[in-house]
Tab-separated table of C-alpha atoms in Angstrom:
chain	number	residue	atom	x	y	z
A	16	MET	CA	9.669	-27.052	-6.739
A	17	ALA	CA	7.436	-23.682	-5.984
A	18	ASP	CA	3.902	-23.480	-7.856
A	19	ARG	CA	4.396	-20.661	-9.829
A	20	MET	CA	1.719	-19.307	-12.121
A	21	PRO	CA	2.790	-18.009	-15.178
A	22	PRO	CA	3.746	-14.345	-16.093
A	23	VAL	CA	1.115	-11.599	-16.790
A	24	ARG	CA	2.218	-9.255	-19.582
A	25	ALA	CA	-0.654	-7.484	-20.827
A	26	GLY	CA	-2.020	-4.755	-18.421
A	27	VAL	CA	0.679	-5.310	-15.575
A	28	PRO	CA	0.947	-2.380	-12.793
A	29	ILE	CA	3.898	-3.854	-11.087
A	30	GLU	CA	6.458	-6.354	-12.944
A	31	ILE	CA	9.500	-6.947	-10.596
A	32	SER	CA	12.558	-9.070	-12.120
A	33	GLY	CA	15.667	-10.349	-10.719
A	34	VAL	CA	15.021	-8.392	-7.461
A	35	THR	CA	17.574	-8.755	-4.560
A	36	LYS	CA	17.786	-7.436	-0.898
A	37	HIS	CA	20.667	-7.282	1.018
A	38	TYR	CA	21.890	-5.210	4.216
A	39	ARG	CA	25.132	-4.552	5.916
A	40	THR	CA	24.849	-5.194	9.548
A	41	ALA	CA	26.717	-2.997	12.327
A	42	ARG	CA	29.232	-5.793	12.461
A	43	GLY	CA	29.964	-6.205	8.903
A	44	GLY	CA	27.828	-9.038	7.887
A	45	ASP	CA	25.335	-9.447	4.859
A	46	VAL	CA	21.630	-9.562	5.461
A	47	HIS	CA	19.873	-11.272	2.395
A	48	ALA	CA	16.368	-9.995	2.670
A	49	LEU	CA	15.103	-10.792	-0.944
A	50	SER	CA	17.030	-13.570	-3.805
A	51	GLU	CA	16.081	-13.529	-7.428
A	52	ILE	CA	12.915	-12.388	-7.151
A	53	ASP	CA	10.532	-12.163	-10.295
A	54	LEU	CA	7.191	-11.276	-10.233
A	55	ALA	CA	3.917	-9.950	-12.260
A	56	ILE	CA	0.921	-8.558	-10.691
A	57	ALA	CA	-2.215	-7.542	-13.380
A	58	ALA	CA	-4.420	-4.464	-13.528
A	59	GLY	CA	-7.263	-5.091	-11.229
A	60	GLU	CA	-5.675	-7.970	-8.989
A	61	PHE	CA	-6.101	-7.956	-5.213
A	62	VAL	CA	-2.792	-10.128	-4.139
A	63	SER	CA	-1.928	-11.407	-0.574
A	64	ILE	CA	1.406	-11.806	0.033
A	65	VAL	CA	2.015	-14.051	3.190
A	66	GLY	CA	5.078	-15.465	5.392
A	67	PRO	CA	6.509	-15.634	8.808
A	68	SER	CA	8.268	-12.785	10.228
A	69	GLY	CA	11.916	-11.815	8.648
A	70	SER	CA	10.758	-13.858	5.273
A	71	GLY	CA	10.901	-10.336	3.453
A	72	LYS	CA	7.372	-9.714	2.429
A	73	SER	CA	7.404	-6.253	4.076
A	74	THR	CA	10.744	-5.276	2.245
A	75	LEU	CA	9.013	-6.471	-0.924
A	76	LEU	CA	6.268	-4.276	-0.385
A	77	HIS	CA	8.579	-0.852	0.731
A	78	LEU	CA	10.271	-1.714	-2.957
A	79	MET	CA	7.376	-2.059	-4.786
A	80	GLY	CA	6.026	1.334	-3.382
A	81	GLY	CA	9.988	3.145	-4.210
A	82	LEU	CA	10.465	3.418	-0.012
A	83	ASP	CA	13.727	1.586	-0.597
A	84	HIS	CA	15.799	0.460	-3.453
A	85	PRO	CA	16.384	-3.273	-4.818
A	86	SER	CA	20.218	-4.219	-4.725
A	87	SER	CA	20.057	-5.321	-7.764
A	88	GLY	CA	16.955	-6.347	-10.373
A	89	GLU	CA	14.086	-3.929	-11.613
A	90	ILE	CA	11.088	-2.907	-10.254
A	91	SER	CA	8.113	-1.520	-13.051
A	92	ILE	CA	5.092	-0.009	-11.780
A	93	ASP	CA	1.990	0.794	-14.717
A	94	GLY	CA	4.911	0.610	-17.414
A	95	THR	CA	7.837	3.124	-15.331
A	96	PRO	CA	10.690	2.162	-14.035
A	97	LEU	CA	11.377	2.975	-10.620
A	98	SER	CA	15.364	2.492	-11.120
A	99	GLY	CA	15.716	5.541	-14.304
A	100	MET	CA	14.144	7.862	-11.228
A	101	THR	CA	15.596	10.279	-9.342
A	102	ASP	CA	14.932	10.261	-5.837
A	103	ASP	CA	12.731	13.264	-6.097
A	104	GLU	CA	10.673	11.797	-9.270
A	105	VAL	CA	9.888	8.978	-7.860
A	106	THR	CA	8.530	11.148	-4.766
A	107	ILE	CA	6.103	12.544	-6.779
A	108	PHE	CA	5.218	9.316	-8.593
A	109	ARG	CA	4.716	7.718	-5.429
A	110	ARG	CA	2.318	10.704	-4.518
A	111	ARG	CA	0.532	10.389	-7.640
A	112	LYS	CA	0.213	6.334	-8.563
A	113	ILE	CA	0.467	4.300	-4.802
A	114	GLY	CA	-1.759	4.814	-2.035
A	115	PHE	CA	-0.191	3.210	1.288
A	116	VAL	CA	-2.090	1.918	4.146
A	117	PHE	CA	-0.026	1.118	7.030
A	118	GLN	CA	-0.223	-0.901	9.937
A	119	PHE	CA	0.666	2.250	12.767
A	120	PHE	CA	-1.817	4.295	10.524
A	121	ASN	CA	1.186	7.114	10.093
A	122	LEU	CA	-1.245	10.118	10.245
A	123	LEU	CA	0.600	13.298	11.982
A	124	PRO	CA	-1.329	14.238	15.025
A	125	THR	CA	-1.549	17.814	14.341
A	126	LEU	CA	-3.452	17.294	11.548
A	127	THR	CA	-7.690	16.860	11.201
A	128	ALA	CA	-8.765	14.015	9.343
A	129	GLU	CA	-10.135	15.731	6.799
A	130	GLU	CA	-6.326	17.464	6.618
A	131	ASN	CA	-4.363	14.480	6.910
A	132	VAL	CA	-6.686	13.004	3.994
A	133	ALA	CA	-6.122	16.060	1.752
A	134	LEU	CA	-2.046	16.182	2.753
A	135	PRO	CA	-1.173	14.021	-0.280
A	136	LEU	CA	-3.170	16.475	-2.954
A	137	ALA	CA	-1.734	19.574	-0.891
A	138	LEU	CA	1.920	18.156	-1.096
A	139	ASP	CA	0.875	18.169	-4.672
A	140	ARG	CA	-0.077	21.643	-5.090
A	141	GLN	CA	-3.218	20.897	-6.372
A	142	ARG	CA	-5.700	24.064	-5.942
A	143	ALA	CA	-8.225	23.497	-2.856
A	144	ARG	CA	-11.244	23.947	-5.166
A	145	ASP	CA	-10.110	20.560	-7.113
A	146	VAL	CA	-9.075	18.806	-3.412
A	147	ARG	CA	-12.095	19.572	-1.355
A	148	PRO	CA	-14.849	17.550	-2.963
A	149	ARG	CA	-12.414	14.762	-3.419
A	150	VAL	CA	-11.262	14.761	0.385
A	151	GLU	CA	-15.296	14.775	0.940
A	152	ARG	CA	-16.000	11.943	-1.038
A	153	ALA	CA	-13.180	9.883	0.351
A	154	LEU	CA	-14.246	10.618	3.977
A	155	GLU	CA	-17.776	9.695	2.813
A	156	GLN	CA	-16.593	6.196	1.315
A	157	VAL	CA	-14.908	5.068	4.371
A	158	GLY	CA	-17.853	6.432	6.530
A	159	LEU	CA	-16.064	9.412	8.346
A	160	SER	CA	-17.418	12.439	6.944
A	161	HIS	CA	-19.077	12.909	10.637
A	162	ARG	CA	-15.012	12.745	12.487
A	163	ARG	CA	-13.617	14.912	9.295
A	164	ARG	CA	-12.503	17.589	11.917
A	165	HIS	CA	-11.679	15.085	14.714
A	166	ARG	CA	-7.729	15.180	15.484
A	167	PRO	CA	-6.316	11.233	15.238
A	168	ASP	CA	-6.063	11.364	19.631
A	169	GLU	CA	-9.672	11.589	19.324
A	170	LEU	CA	-10.693	8.752	17.183
A	171	SER	CA	-10.051	5.180	17.471
A	172	GLY	CA	-7.834	2.534	15.348
A	173	GLY	CA	-10.368	1.675	13.624
A	174	GLU	CA	-11.269	5.563	12.694
A	175	MET	CA	-7.507	6.432	12.037
A	176	GLN	CA	-7.061	3.507	9.929
A	177	ARG	CA	-9.978	4.523	7.707
A	178	VAL	CA	-8.687	7.772	7.384
A	179	ALA	CA	-5.341	6.084	6.492
A	180	ILE	CA	-7.814	4.641	3.617
A	181	ALA	CA	-9.181	7.821	2.647
A	182	ARG	CA	-5.984	9.448	2.585
A	183	ALA	CA	-4.999	6.397	-0.210
A	184	LEU	CA	-8.227	6.795	-2.045
A	185	VAL	CA	-7.982	10.576	-2.525
A	186	ILE	CA	-5.302	10.237	-4.749
A	187	GLU	CA	-7.221	7.896	-7.110
A	188	PRO	CA	-3.949	5.375	-7.326
A	189	VAL	CA	-3.099	2.890	-9.828
A	190	LEU	CA	-1.740	1.062	-6.421
A	191	ILE	CA	-2.890	0.228	-3.145
A	192	LEU	CA	0.042	-1.067	-0.853
A	193	ALA	CA	-1.442	-2.515	2.586
A	194	ASP	CA	1.480	-3.649	4.882
A	195	GLU	CA	-0.404	-5.081	8.176
A	196	PRO	CA	-3.048	-3.251	8.110
A	197	THR	CA	-5.339	-5.195	10.846
A	198	GLY	CA	-1.828	-5.730	12.906
A	199	ASN	CA	-3.316	-3.027	15.596
A	200	LEU	CA	-7.023	-4.075	15.680
A	201	ASP	CA	-9.135	-6.015	16.975
A	202	THR	CA	-11.333	-9.182	14.595
A	203	ARG	CA	-14.232	-7.376	14.095
A	204	THR	CA	-12.400	-3.698	13.005
A	205	GLY	CA	-10.253	-5.777	11.031
A	206	GLU	CA	-12.593	-7.270	9.123
A	207	GLN	CA	-14.323	-3.717	7.998
A	208	ILE	CA	-10.890	-2.128	7.079
A	209	LEU	CA	-10.462	-4.811	4.779
A	210	GLY	CA	-14.284	-4.994	3.284
A	211	LEU	CA	-13.324	-1.337	2.370
A	212	VAL	CA	-9.834	-2.429	1.129
A	213	ALA	CA	-11.678	-5.034	-0.788
A	214	ALA	CA	-14.083	-2.665	-2.436
A	215	ALA	CA	-12.213	-0.259	-3.403
A	216	ASN	CA	-10.647	-3.285	-5.389
A	217	ARG	CA	-14.093	-4.581	-6.372
A	218	GLU	CA	-15.234	-1.103	-7.296
A	219	ARG	CA	-12.139	0.906	-8.942
A	220	ARG	CA	-10.085	-1.913	-10.373
A	221	THR	CA	-7.542	-0.623	-7.879
A	222	THR	CA	-4.290	-3.223	-7.714
A	223	VAL	CA	-3.971	-4.169	-4.476
A	224	VAL	CA	-1.174	-5.973	-2.736
A	225	LEU	CA	-1.688	-6.911	1.022
A	226	VAL	CA	1.205	-7.915	2.832
A	227	THR	CA	-0.287	-10.185	6.531
A	228	HIS	CA	0.767	-13.030	8.769
A	229	ASP	CA	-3.268	-13.317	9.350
A	230	ALA	CA	-4.389	-15.752	7.297
A	231	ARG	CA	-8.351	-14.689	7.421
A	232	ALA	CA	-6.793	-10.980	5.838
A	233	ALA	CA	-4.921	-12.801	3.167
A	234	GLY	CA	-8.436	-14.684	2.498
A	235	TYR	CA	-9.629	-11.612	1.110
A	236	GLY	CA	-7.114	-11.803	-1.492
A	237	ARG	CA	-8.017	-13.522	-5.160
A	238	ARG	CA	-3.913	-14.603	-5.514
A	239	ALA	CA	-1.914	-15.576	-2.668
A	240	ILE	CA	1.769	-15.445	-2.725
A	241	THR	CA	3.860	-16.818	-0.024
A	242	ILE	CA	7.330	-15.969	0.656
A	243	LYS	CA	10.208	-17.479	2.762
A	244	ASP	CA	13.428	-16.925	3.726
A	245	GLY	CA	13.561	-14.291	1.274
A	246	ALA	CA	12.207	-16.484	-2.020
A	247	ILE	CA	8.624	-16.756	-3.469
A	248	VAL	CA	7.530	-20.633	-2.382
A	249	SER	CA	4.353	-20.684	-3.944
A	250	ASP	CA	2.057	-18.549	-6.014
A	251	ALA	CA	-1.811	-19.386	-6.270
A	252	LYS	CA	-5.154	-18.545	-7.300
A	253	THR	CA	-7.103	-18.562	-3.882
C-alpha cells in the first residue's frame, strides 16, 4: 500500500488529478508512462521526485511544466488549469510563472551569460531598463557577476548550470522545475548547485520540484515522492 500524504488544498501551486500519459511506439504499440497520478504540492514546498530510469518521473515534470500534454486528467499550476489554454497561452504562462533547470543546461551558445539570463524577459518584450537590474541581481545571486560577458563555451559545467539557475530566477517564478540538474556535474559542484536551488526555496519561498535518481540530491527536498512503473508508490516527509 502506498504511503500517501493527505492532499493539500490551501495555497496549492500544483494540483494533478487523474493524469495519465500514453505514447504510441513506431510499431503501433502503447507505452504507459504515467497512470492515474493524483498529487498536490503546496506553495513553498521543496519536493523531490525519485525513481529508477524509465519510471515516469521526468515525464511527470514535463507535464507540470506544460512541455507536454497528458493523455487524460488535469494539471493546474498556480490555480490555472493548463488544459484550458492554447499552445501560445501555455508558452506565455510558462515563461512568466515557471523556471526550468535541466541536466544539459539548455543555454544558447551564441549568447553571453547575461544574454541567456535575460532571454525569457526579452521574449516577454519587457523594457531593457527593467530587464538589466533583474539580470544583474540574478547573476549576483548565483555568484557569476564576473562572468556575465562569457559565452557558454568559456564556462565550466558548474558555471553553465549557475547561468541556468539565474535564468530560472530572473522571472521571479512561482515554481522551479529541476530535471536531474546535477547529472553532468561532479559531487562538489552538484552540491553547490543544489544549495542555490535550496536557497531560492528558503529565501524566496519558491516552490521547487526536483527530479533525480541521486539519493543525496533528493535529500535536499523536504518531501520525497517515489514513482515506479508510472505510478506513485510512496509520498512522505523527509
